[in-house]
Short mmCIF file of C-alpha atoms and ligand atoms in Angstrom, two decimals:
data_model
loop_
_atom_site.label_atom_id
_atom_site.label_comp_id
_atom_site.label_asym_id
_atom_site.label_seq_id
_atom_site.Cartn_x
_atom_site.Cartn_y
_atom_site.Cartn_z
CA MET Y 1 9.00 17.39 11.21
CA PRO Y 2 7.13 17.43 14.40
CA SER Y 3 8.97 16.28 17.42
CA GLY Y 4 12.58 17.19 16.48
CA VAL Y 5 13.75 14.09 18.26
CA PRO Y 6 15.99 11.99 16.10
CA HIS Y 7 14.20 8.58 15.26
CA HIS Y 8 16.09 5.64 13.93
CA CYS Y 9 13.14 3.51 12.60
CA THR Y 10 9.92 5.06 11.41
CA CYS Y 11 6.98 3.40 9.73
CA VAL Y 12 4.52 5.23 7.51
CA VAL Y 13 1.44 3.12 7.34
CA GLY Y 14 -2.09 3.50 5.92
CA LEU Y 15 -4.95 3.35 8.28
CA GLN Y 16 -7.75 2.80 5.82
CA TRP Y 17 -8.15 0.71 2.63
CA GLY Y 18 -5.04 2.09 0.82
CA ASP Y 19 -4.58 5.10 -1.40
CA GLU Y 20 -4.10 7.35 1.67
CA ALA Y 21 -1.44 9.23 -0.16
CA LYS Y 22 1.40 7.63 1.80
CA GLY Y 23 3.88 8.42 -0.97
CA LYS Y 24 3.76 12.18 -0.06
CA ILE Y 25 4.43 11.50 3.60
CA VAL Y 26 7.34 9.07 2.84
CA ASP Y 27 8.71 11.53 0.45
CA LEU Y 28 8.59 14.35 3.22
CA LEU Y 29 10.18 12.07 5.85
CA THR Y 30 13.05 10.79 3.52
CA GLU Y 31 15.13 13.80 4.66
CA GLN Y 32 15.32 12.48 8.14
CA HIS Y 33 16.23 8.85 7.11
CA ASP Y 34 19.02 7.12 5.30
CA ILE Y 35 17.17 3.95 3.99
CA VAL Y 36 13.60 3.48 2.80
CA VAL Y 37 12.29 -0.11 3.01
CA ARG Y 38 9.24 -1.67 1.34
CA TYR Y 39 8.18 -4.87 3.27
CA ASN Y 40 4.96 -5.97 1.87
CA GLY Y 41 2.82 -6.25 -1.42
CA GLY Y 42 4.21 -5.85 -4.84
CA ALA Y 43 3.16 -3.96 -8.02
CA ASN Y 44 -0.35 -3.88 -6.70
CA ALA Y 45 0.55 -0.52 -4.77
CA GLY Y 46 0.29 2.49 -6.93
CA HIS Y 47 1.89 5.62 -5.52
CA THR Y 48 2.08 8.90 -7.40
CA VAL Y 49 4.98 11.07 -6.34
CA VAL Y 50 5.64 14.51 -7.64
CA TRP Y 51 9.36 15.26 -7.96
CA SER Y 52 11.11 18.19 -9.52
CA GLY Y 53 7.71 19.12 -11.15
CA LYS Y 54 7.41 15.69 -12.72
CA LYS Y 55 4.83 13.12 -11.71
CA PHE Y 56 5.88 9.47 -11.20
CA LYS Y 57 3.70 6.61 -10.92
CA LEU Y 58 5.39 3.83 -9.28
CA SER Y 59 4.00 0.50 -8.08
CA LEU Y 60 6.84 -1.71 -7.05
CA LEU Y 61 9.88 0.48 -6.31
CA PRO Y 62 9.84 2.31 -2.91
CA THR Y 63 9.18 5.95 -3.10
CA GLY Y 64 12.72 6.68 -1.75
CA VAL Y 65 14.21 5.66 -5.17
CA LEU Y 66 13.49 9.16 -6.40
CA ARG Y 67 16.24 10.37 -4.08
CA PRO Y 68 19.47 8.58 -5.17
CA THR Y 69 21.32 9.58 -2.08
CA LEU Y 70 19.12 7.30 -0.11
CA GLN Y 71 19.26 3.43 -0.09
CA SER Y 72 16.03 1.93 -1.22
CA VAL Y 73 15.33 -1.56 -0.24
CA ILE Y 74 12.72 -4.13 -1.40
CA GLY Y 75 12.52 -6.60 1.54
CA ASN Y 76 11.94 -10.26 1.43
CA GLY Y 77 8.20 -9.70 2.18
CA VAL Y 78 7.53 -8.16 -1.13
CA VAL Y 79 6.54 -10.20 -4.23
CA VAL Y 80 8.52 -9.00 -7.28
CA TYR Y 81 7.34 -9.13 -10.86
CA PRO Y 82 10.84 -8.66 -12.58
CA GLU Y 83 9.39 -7.15 -15.80
CA ARG Y 84 7.73 -4.33 -13.80
CA PHE Y 85 10.86 -3.91 -11.74
CA LEU Y 86 12.99 -3.32 -14.74
CA GLU Y 87 10.33 -1.13 -16.42
CA GLU Y 88 10.20 1.15 -13.46
CA VAL Y 89 13.94 1.44 -13.27
CA GLN Y 90 14.15 2.24 -17.01
CA THR Y 91 11.38 5.00 -16.58
CA LEU Y 92 13.38 6.58 -13.81
CA ARG Y 93 16.68 6.52 -15.75
CA GLU Y 94 14.95 8.02 -18.77
CA ALA Y 95 13.80 10.90 -16.58
CA GLY Y 96 17.47 11.43 -15.50
CA ILE Y 97 17.15 9.86 -12.03
CA SER Y 98 20.09 7.56 -11.26
CA VAL Y 99 19.36 4.17 -10.24
CA GLY Y 100 22.19 1.88 -9.33
CA ASP Y 101 23.30 0.08 -6.21
CA ASN Y 102 21.02 2.60 -4.29
CA LEU Y 103 18.28 0.13 -4.98
CA ILE Y 104 18.52 -3.25 -3.53
CA VAL Y 105 16.11 -6.16 -3.55
CA SER Y 106 16.04 -9.09 -1.20
CA HIS Y 107 17.34 -12.43 -2.64
CA HIS Y 108 14.55 -13.84 -0.56
CA ALA Y 109 11.66 -11.89 -2.14
CA HIS Y 110 9.28 -14.17 -4.09
CA VAL Y 111 9.04 -13.92 -7.92
CA ILE Y 112 5.82 -13.40 -9.86
CA PHE Y 113 5.44 -15.48 -13.00
CA PRO Y 114 2.83 -15.16 -15.66
CA TYR Y 115 1.03 -18.23 -14.49
CA HIS Y 116 0.31 -16.43 -11.31
CA GLN Y 117 -1.43 -13.72 -13.21
CA GLU Y 118 -3.40 -16.35 -15.36
CA GLU Y 119 -4.39 -18.04 -12.18
CA GLU Y 120 -5.66 -14.81 -10.74
CA ARG Y 121 -7.46 -13.92 -14.09
CA ILE Y 122 -9.35 -17.22 -13.83
CA SER Y 123 -10.26 -17.00 -10.12
CA GLU Y 124 -11.41 -13.37 -10.42
CA GLY Y 125 -13.72 -14.29 -13.34
CA SER Y 126 -15.88 -16.31 -10.77
CA SER Y 127 -18.79 -14.93 -8.78
CA HIS Y 128 -16.47 -14.80 -5.68
CA ALA Y 129 -14.21 -12.20 -7.05
CA ILE Y 130 -12.21 -10.07 -4.55
CA GLY Y 131 -11.71 -7.23 -7.06
CA THR Y 132 -7.95 -7.55 -7.17
CA THR Y 133 -5.46 -5.51 -9.14
CA GLY Y 134 -4.82 -8.63 -11.42
CA ARG Y 135 -0.99 -8.44 -10.87
CA GLY Y 136 -0.59 -12.05 -9.63
CA ILE Y 137 -0.08 -11.03 -5.98
CA GLY Y 138 -2.37 -13.54 -4.23
CA PRO Y 139 -1.25 -16.57 -6.23
CA CYS Y 140 2.38 -15.75 -5.61
CA TYR Y 141 1.86 -15.46 -1.95
CA GLN Y 142 -0.02 -18.74 -2.06
CA ASP Y 143 3.04 -20.39 -3.56
CA LYS Y 144 5.31 -18.88 -0.96
CA VAL Y 145 3.17 -20.24 1.85
CA GLY Y 146 2.56 -23.43 0.14
CA ARG Y 147 6.41 -23.97 -0.13
CA ARG Y 148 6.30 -26.26 -3.21
CA PHE Y 149 6.20 -23.81 -6.16
CA GLY Y 150 7.68 -20.63 -4.77
CA VAL Y 151 10.63 -19.15 -6.47
CA ARG Y 152 12.78 -16.53 -4.87
CA VAL Y 153 14.65 -13.69 -6.61
CA GLY Y 154 17.99 -15.19 -5.72
CA GLU Y 155 17.18 -18.35 -7.66
CA LEU Y 156 17.13 -16.41 -10.82
CA LEU Y 157 20.87 -16.25 -10.66
CA HIS Y 158 21.42 -19.90 -11.01
CA PRO Y 159 20.44 -21.22 -14.37
CA ALA Y 160 20.62 -25.03 -13.78
CA HIS Y 161 18.84 -24.74 -10.53
CA LEU Y 162 16.24 -22.38 -11.93
CA ARG Y 163 15.64 -24.79 -14.89
CA ASP Y 164 15.22 -27.66 -12.54
CA ARG Y 165 12.72 -25.89 -10.39
CA LEU Y 166 10.66 -24.74 -13.43
CA LYS Y 167 10.73 -28.19 -14.93
CA HIS Y 168 8.99 -29.38 -11.73
CA ILE Y 169 6.65 -26.42 -11.42
CA LEU Y 170 5.40 -25.61 -14.94
CA PRO Y 171 3.72 -28.98 -15.85
CA ARG Y 172 1.85 -28.90 -12.52
CA LYS Y 173 0.87 -25.25 -13.02
CA ASN Y 174 -0.26 -25.96 -16.61
CA ALA Y 175 -2.42 -28.89 -15.47
CA MET Y 176 -3.94 -26.97 -12.74
CA LEU Y 177 -4.83 -23.94 -15.00
CA GLN Y 178 -6.38 -26.28 -17.59
CA ALA Y 179 -8.38 -27.97 -14.94
CA LEU Y 180 -9.69 -24.54 -13.83
CA ALA Y 181 -10.43 -23.32 -17.28
CA PRO Y 182 -9.87 -25.34 -20.52
CA GLN Y 183 -9.05 -22.17 -22.50
CA ALA Y 184 -6.41 -21.16 -19.88
CA LYS Y 185 -3.00 -20.05 -21.22
CA THR Y 186 -0.25 -22.57 -20.55
CA PHE Y 187 3.51 -21.93 -20.25
CA GLU Y 188 6.49 -23.45 -21.96
CA LEU Y 189 9.63 -24.33 -20.16
CA ASP Y 190 12.28 -22.98 -22.45
CA ALA Y 191 10.54 -19.84 -22.99
CA VAL Y 192 9.95 -19.08 -19.26
CA CYS Y 193 13.35 -20.22 -18.31
CA LYS Y 194 15.02 -17.94 -20.88
CA GLN Y 195 13.03 -14.94 -19.96
CA TYR Y 196 13.55 -15.30 -16.21
CA LEU Y 197 17.22 -15.98 -16.54
CA GLU Y 198 17.46 -12.82 -18.57
CA TYR Y 199 15.55 -10.79 -15.89
CA GLY Y 200 17.85 -12.31 -13.26
CA GLU Y 201 21.01 -11.12 -15.21
CA ARG Y 202 19.54 -7.63 -15.43
CA MET Y 203 18.54 -7.48 -11.82
CA ARG Y 204 21.80 -8.89 -10.60
CA PRO Y 205 23.44 -5.68 -9.51
CA HIS Y 206 20.42 -5.06 -7.37
CA ILE Y 207 20.07 -8.40 -5.63
CA ALA Y 208 21.39 -8.85 -2.06
CA ASP Y 209 20.78 -10.19 1.41
CA THR Y 210 18.77 -7.24 2.54
CA SER Y 211 18.14 -8.52 6.08
CA ARG Y 212 21.92 -8.50 6.70
CA LEU Y 213 22.25 -5.10 5.04
CA LEU Y 214 19.57 -3.69 7.38
CA HIS Y 215 20.89 -5.34 10.50
CA ASP Y 216 24.27 -3.55 9.67
CA ALA Y 217 22.58 -0.38 9.04
CA VAL Y 218 20.78 -0.57 12.48
CA ALA Y 219 24.17 -1.36 14.13
CA ARG Y 220 25.72 1.64 12.51
CA GLY Y 221 23.00 3.98 13.70
CA LYS Y 222 21.41 4.45 10.19
CA ARG Y 223 17.81 5.82 10.16
CA LEU Y 224 15.30 3.49 8.54
CA LEU Y 225 11.97 4.45 7.01
CA PHE Y 226 9.49 1.64 6.39
CA GLU Y 227 6.99 2.24 3.75
CA ALA Y 228 3.87 0.14 4.04
CA ALA Y 229 1.87 -0.77 0.83
CA GLN Y 230 -1.92 -0.80 0.73
CA GLY Y 231 -3.99 0.19 3.95
CA SER Y 232 -4.35 -1.68 7.17
CA LEU Y 233 -7.90 -2.71 6.59
CA LEU Y 234 -6.49 -4.76 3.60
CA ASP Y 235 -4.15 -6.70 5.87
CA VAL Y 236 -4.52 -10.52 5.37
CA ASP Y 237 -4.84 -11.17 9.16
CA HIS Y 238 -6.49 -7.96 10.48
CA GLY Y 239 -8.41 -6.53 7.54
CA THR Y 240 -11.93 -7.19 6.15
CA TYR Y 241 -11.02 -10.79 5.27
CA PRO Y 242 -11.54 -12.16 2.66
CA TYR Y 243 -11.77 -8.87 0.82
CA VAL Y 244 -8.04 -8.21 1.66
CA THR Y 245 -4.69 -8.41 -0.04
CA SER Y 246 -2.38 -11.39 0.67
CA SER Y 247 0.24 -9.64 2.96
CA ASN Y 248 0.47 -7.93 6.26
CA SER Y 249 -0.02 -4.32 5.32
CA THR Y 250 0.02 -3.21 8.93
CA ALA Y 251 3.35 -2.39 10.76
CA ALA Y 252 3.13 -6.04 11.84
CA GLY Y 253 4.64 -6.97 8.45
CA ILE Y 254 7.93 -5.17 9.09
CA TRP Y 255 9.63 -7.93 11.11
CA SER Y 256 8.71 -10.76 8.78
CA GLY Y 257 8.98 -8.75 5.63
CA SER Y 258 12.33 -7.11 6.14
CA GLY Y 259 14.07 -9.04 9.04
CA VAL Y 260 14.29 -5.84 11.16
CA PRO Y 261 13.02 -6.68 14.74
CA ALA Y 262 9.83 -4.82 15.74
CA ARG Y 263 11.55 -3.49 18.87
CA HIS Y 264 13.65 -1.13 16.67
CA LEU Y 265 10.56 0.72 15.48
CA GLU Y 266 10.46 4.07 17.38
CA ARG Y 267 7.83 6.03 15.42
CA VAL Y 268 4.68 5.13 13.61
CA VAL Y 269 2.89 7.70 11.42
CA GLY Y 270 -0.59 6.61 10.52
CA VAL Y 271 -1.80 8.04 7.43
CA ILE Y 272 -5.55 8.79 6.99
CA LYS Y 273 -7.60 10.55 4.19
CA ALA Y 274 -10.00 13.18 5.28
CA TYR Y 275 -12.72 10.82 3.83
CA SER Y 276 -12.75 7.18 2.89
CA THR Y 277 -12.16 5.17 -0.22
CA ARG Y 278 -12.00 1.64 -1.31
CA VAL Y 279 -11.13 -0.10 -4.54
CA GLY Y 280 -12.40 -3.62 -5.38
CA ASN Y 281 -15.05 -5.54 -3.51
CA GLY Y 282 -15.89 -5.88 0.11
CA PRO Y 283 -17.85 -4.14 2.83
CA PHE Y 284 -17.66 -0.20 3.20
CA PRO Y 285 -20.10 1.01 5.77
CA THR Y 286 -19.73 4.79 5.01
CA GLU Y 287 -19.79 4.32 1.20
CA LEU Y 288 -21.78 7.20 -0.59
CA ASN Y 289 -23.84 5.66 -3.38
CA ASP Y 290 -25.80 8.69 -4.02
CA GLY Y 291 -25.65 8.97 -7.84
CA ALA Y 292 -24.09 10.91 -10.50
CA HIS Y 293 -24.53 14.33 -8.82
CA GLY Y 294 -24.19 12.99 -5.33
CA ILE Y 295 -21.39 13.71 -2.60
CA GLY Y 296 -19.71 10.47 -3.46
CA GLU Y 297 -19.07 11.54 -6.99
CA ARG Y 298 -18.08 15.04 -5.94
CA ILE Y 299 -15.47 13.64 -3.61
CA ARG Y 300 -14.28 11.36 -6.47
CA GLN Y 301 -13.87 14.03 -8.93
CA ALA Y 302 -12.36 16.60 -6.30
CA GLY Y 303 -10.02 13.93 -5.03
CA ARG Y 304 -9.23 12.47 -8.53
CA GLU Y 305 -10.04 9.07 -7.01
CA PHE Y 306 -9.15 6.67 -9.64
CA GLY Y 307 -6.81 3.84 -9.17
CA THR Y 308 -3.11 4.46 -10.02
CA VAL Y 309 -2.53 0.75 -10.88
CA THR Y 310 -5.84 -0.18 -12.59
CA GLY Y 311 -7.54 3.16 -13.36
CA ARG Y 312 -10.64 1.88 -11.56
CA PRO Y 313 -12.98 4.60 -10.07
CA ARG Y 314 -12.56 4.23 -6.28
CA ARG Y 315 -15.58 3.92 -4.10
CA CYS Y 316 -15.92 6.97 -1.87
CA GLY Y 317 -17.60 7.74 1.36
CA TRP Y 318 -17.37 9.60 4.73
CA PHE Y 319 -14.50 9.22 7.27
CA ASP Y 320 -14.90 6.08 9.38
CA ALA Y 321 -13.68 6.80 12.90
CA VAL Y 322 -14.58 3.30 14.11
CA ALA Y 323 -12.47 1.69 11.57
CA SER Y 324 -9.57 4.10 11.96
CA ARG Y 325 -9.61 3.69 15.73
CA TYR Y 326 -9.10 -0.04 15.18
CA THR Y 327 -6.06 0.49 12.82
CA VAL Y 328 -4.65 3.02 15.18
CA ALA Y 329 -4.56 0.48 17.76
CA LEU Y 330 -3.32 -2.26 15.51
CA ASN Y 331 -0.33 -0.23 14.45
CA SER Y 332 0.50 1.47 17.70
CA VAL Y 333 0.24 4.71 15.82
CA ASP Y 334 2.00 7.66 17.43
CA GLU Y 335 0.77 10.50 15.18
CA LEU Y 336 -1.58 11.05 12.39
CA ALA Y 337 -0.87 12.55 8.85
CA LEU Y 338 -4.17 13.85 7.44
CA MET Y 339 -4.22 13.83 3.72
CA LEU Y 340 -6.49 15.45 1.09
CA LEU Y 341 -8.25 17.74 3.51
CA ASP Y 342 -8.64 20.22 0.59
CA VAL Y 343 -11.05 17.92 -1.15
CA LEU Y 344 -13.71 18.35 1.38
CA SER Y 345 -13.66 22.09 0.71
CA VAL Y 346 -16.37 21.62 -1.84
CA LEU Y 347 -19.00 20.42 0.67
CA ASP Y 348 -21.60 22.33 2.65
CA GLU Y 349 -21.32 20.01 5.57
CA VAL Y 350 -19.18 16.89 6.57
CA ARG Y 351 -19.86 13.85 8.32
CA ILE Y 352 -17.89 11.50 10.44
CA CYS Y 353 -18.96 7.97 11.40
CA THR Y 354 -18.44 7.53 15.05
CA ALA Y 355 -20.15 4.16 15.74
CA TYR Y 356 -22.13 1.51 13.91
CA GLU Y 357 -25.51 -0.11 14.47
CA LEU Y 358 -25.78 -3.87 14.07
CA ASP Y 359 -29.01 -5.67 14.73
CA GLY Y 360 -30.39 -2.88 16.72
CA GLU Y 361 -27.25 -2.52 18.94
CA ARG Y 362 -24.82 0.30 19.00
CA LEU Y 363 -21.23 -0.97 18.24
CA GLU Y 364 -18.18 1.18 19.18
CA HIS Y 365 -15.59 -1.35 17.86
CA PHE Y 366 -14.82 -2.58 14.50
CA PRO Y 367 -16.01 -6.06 13.32
CA SER Y 368 -13.35 -6.87 10.80
CA ASP Y 369 -15.33 -9.95 9.40
CA ALA Y 370 -16.61 -8.90 6.21
CA PHE Y 371 -19.83 -10.84 6.70
CA LEU Y 372 -20.57 -8.80 9.93
CA LEU Y 373 -19.29 -5.48 8.67
CA GLN Y 374 -21.53 -5.43 5.55
CA ARG Y 375 -24.42 -5.46 7.96
CA CYS Y 376 -23.32 -2.55 9.96
CA GLN Y 377 -24.99 0.78 9.63
CA PRO Y 378 -23.06 3.95 10.24
CA VAL Y 379 -23.97 6.41 12.94
CA TYR Y 380 -22.85 9.83 11.87
CA GLU Y 381 -21.98 13.11 13.46
CA THR Y 382 -22.38 16.07 11.16
CA LEU Y 383 -20.18 19.13 11.25
CA PRO Y 384 -20.47 22.42 9.24
CA GLY Y 385 -18.17 22.61 6.00
CA TRP Y 386 -15.78 25.42 5.34
CA LYS Y 387 -16.43 26.08 1.74
CA HIS Y 388 -13.02 27.86 1.36
CA ASP Y 389 -10.08 27.10 -0.78
CA ILE Y 390 -7.36 25.89 1.61
CA GLY Y 391 -4.62 24.91 -0.81
CA GLY Y 392 -2.56 27.89 0.16
CA ALA Y 393 -2.68 27.15 3.92
CA ARG Y 394 0.83 26.55 5.39
CA ARG Y 395 0.06 26.89 9.09
CA LEU Y 396 -2.77 25.62 11.22
CA ALA Y 397 -3.87 29.25 11.87
CA ASP Y 398 -4.39 29.61 8.03
CA LEU Y 399 -7.19 26.97 8.08
CA PRO Y 400 -10.76 28.27 8.35
CA ALA Y 401 -12.37 27.42 11.65
CA GLY Y 402 -14.55 24.74 10.08
CA ALA Y 403 -11.58 22.86 8.72
CA ARG Y 404 -9.71 23.16 11.98
CA ARG Y 405 -12.72 21.85 14.02
CA TYR Y 406 -12.83 18.81 11.61
CA VAL Y 407 -9.15 18.18 12.26
CA ASP Y 408 -9.48 18.54 16.06
CA ARG Y 409 -12.60 16.09 16.06
CA LEU Y 410 -10.64 13.46 14.08
CA SER Y 411 -7.75 13.69 16.39
CA GLU Y 412 -10.08 13.42 19.47
CA LEU Y 413 -12.00 10.40 17.96
CA LEU Y 414 -8.82 8.63 17.06
CA GLY Y 415 -6.95 9.60 20.31
CA ARG Y 416 -3.85 10.66 18.48
CA PRO Y 417 -2.30 14.12 17.53
CA VAL Y 418 -2.45 15.24 13.93
CA SER Y 419 1.18 16.16 13.14
CA ILE Y 420 0.88 16.69 9.37
CA ILE Y 421 -1.98 18.03 7.26
CA SER Y 422 -1.88 18.03 3.45
CA VAL Y 423 -3.86 20.54 1.59
CA GLY Y 424 -2.82 19.78 -1.96
CA PRO Y 425 -0.67 17.38 -3.95
CA ASP Y 426 2.54 19.46 -4.03
CA ARG Y 427 5.36 18.93 -1.50
CA ASP Y 428 4.97 22.34 -0.11
CA GLN Y 429 1.06 22.16 0.34
CA THR Y 430 1.76 20.81 3.72
CA ILE Y 431 1.09 21.98 7.30
CA VAL Y 432 3.40 20.70 10.02
CA CYS Y 433 1.44 21.03 13.19
P1 IMP C 501 -4.53 -7.65 -4.64
O1 IMP C 501 -3.66 -7.05 -3.79
O2 IMP C 501 -4.26 -7.25 -6.14
O3 IMP C 501 -4.71 -9.11 -4.49
O4 IMP C 501 -5.98 -7.14 -4.36
C1 IMP C 501 -6.76 -7.31 -3.23
C2 IMP C 501 -7.64 -6.17 -2.79
O5 IMP C 501 -6.67 -4.99 -2.38
C3 IMP C 501 -8.45 -5.66 -3.82
O6 IMP C 501 -9.54 -5.03 -3.24
C4 IMP C 501 -7.48 -4.44 -4.40
O7 IMP C 501 -8.19 -3.30 -4.88
C5 IMP C 501 -6.97 -3.98 -3.03
N1 IMP C 501 -5.66 -3.36 -3.22
C6 IMP C 501 -4.34 -3.89 -3.49
N2 IMP C 501 -3.49 -2.93 -3.64
C7 IMP C 501 -4.07 -1.71 -3.30
C8 IMP C 501 -3.42 -0.46 -3.32
O8 IMP C 501 -2.33 -0.14 -3.35
N3 IMP C 501 -4.49 0.57 -2.98
C9 IMP C 501 -5.81 0.32 -2.81
N4 IMP C 501 -6.27 -0.94 -2.79
C10 IMP C 501 -5.41 -1.97 -3.10
#
């Protein structure tokens, strides 16, 4: 990889609205690291990784789990749906990948229960829907922050204690659900308790104090790779609130979500797609709503832009340099990984949004409030396309002049070097600059 300098702690973070193909970059960087850590989100994060010619769709487990020689850690900042955790472990085992004590989940990660999903289903049925993935992520984080109803993974290992907690929680959750919607599902103590104790037993070999494990690892000079879920524009504090996810999907989440102090972070790789996509609701200034034969649809088809978790078609648009300049700054990005450049090869010309116009004024910075952003009009710069299949390019010099110019312009606008370019889904369809 680029600099050749050993890095102890690296973060791979998405600089757009998620789905930047971070999984491929994490996978490429695993060779230089000993431990891969997820620190935010949950089973809302779909990542497709191709390994040994097989395609794996993971949503909760870290990408590193495909390499059993690495330690994979699910940090305390993640919200865990045990059923999904066990299903994903099972899928990998069936594919012949060994998953044992190389996969560790924090005893302090919060647990998602079916009432979280029911709560989300009801609130997403209103006219103020966020367009979530329906995995119970938001309601679980609400309970974590609310402190009264949150249950952590470690509690699943203590039968009497868990029953006591659920005895208090379930009647209140049931009453709340029924008040929200009389036809809402309700949940019965014995059944939930039995199921979650069973999950706890099955997860037992994987549950540990991951903060301590990571502190020890840092002290022993182990190299940590932090894998952010979602994209920075979905960060609950810095994203396009309220159309965001419920965690810190920027590098800011590392400290709170894993217990590893920020000062250990030495390298931040910001991942961008050559264009923009967004799933769910919320403002998207460069969105292309140009019909069934328009450029938006051509990008969607060429980039196979359909959600990994929900299958929803992703909204597609031009690259937004205003938005990504903001997330470069938020994450203190050192270098850029530019993904899916090959997708734009189908176009005659390409555009980049370099500024916005709001109420007749030119805006160079990103207003992250959704109500302001939705009134912003993009100001575009147009560059010639390259109309050339670049899937076989392995060096910068293999790229046609148009593609190189596009890469250089993005780098110039974001003020950071592009260190990796991906020209196709396979591991070797990569240019290291
Ligand atoms: P939630 O995370 O399920 O609560 O969804 C909140 C918002 O984040 C919705 O717009 C989702 O579509 C979006 N979102 C959540 N996870 C991902 C992801 O991994 N990729 C892209 N969008 C996501």
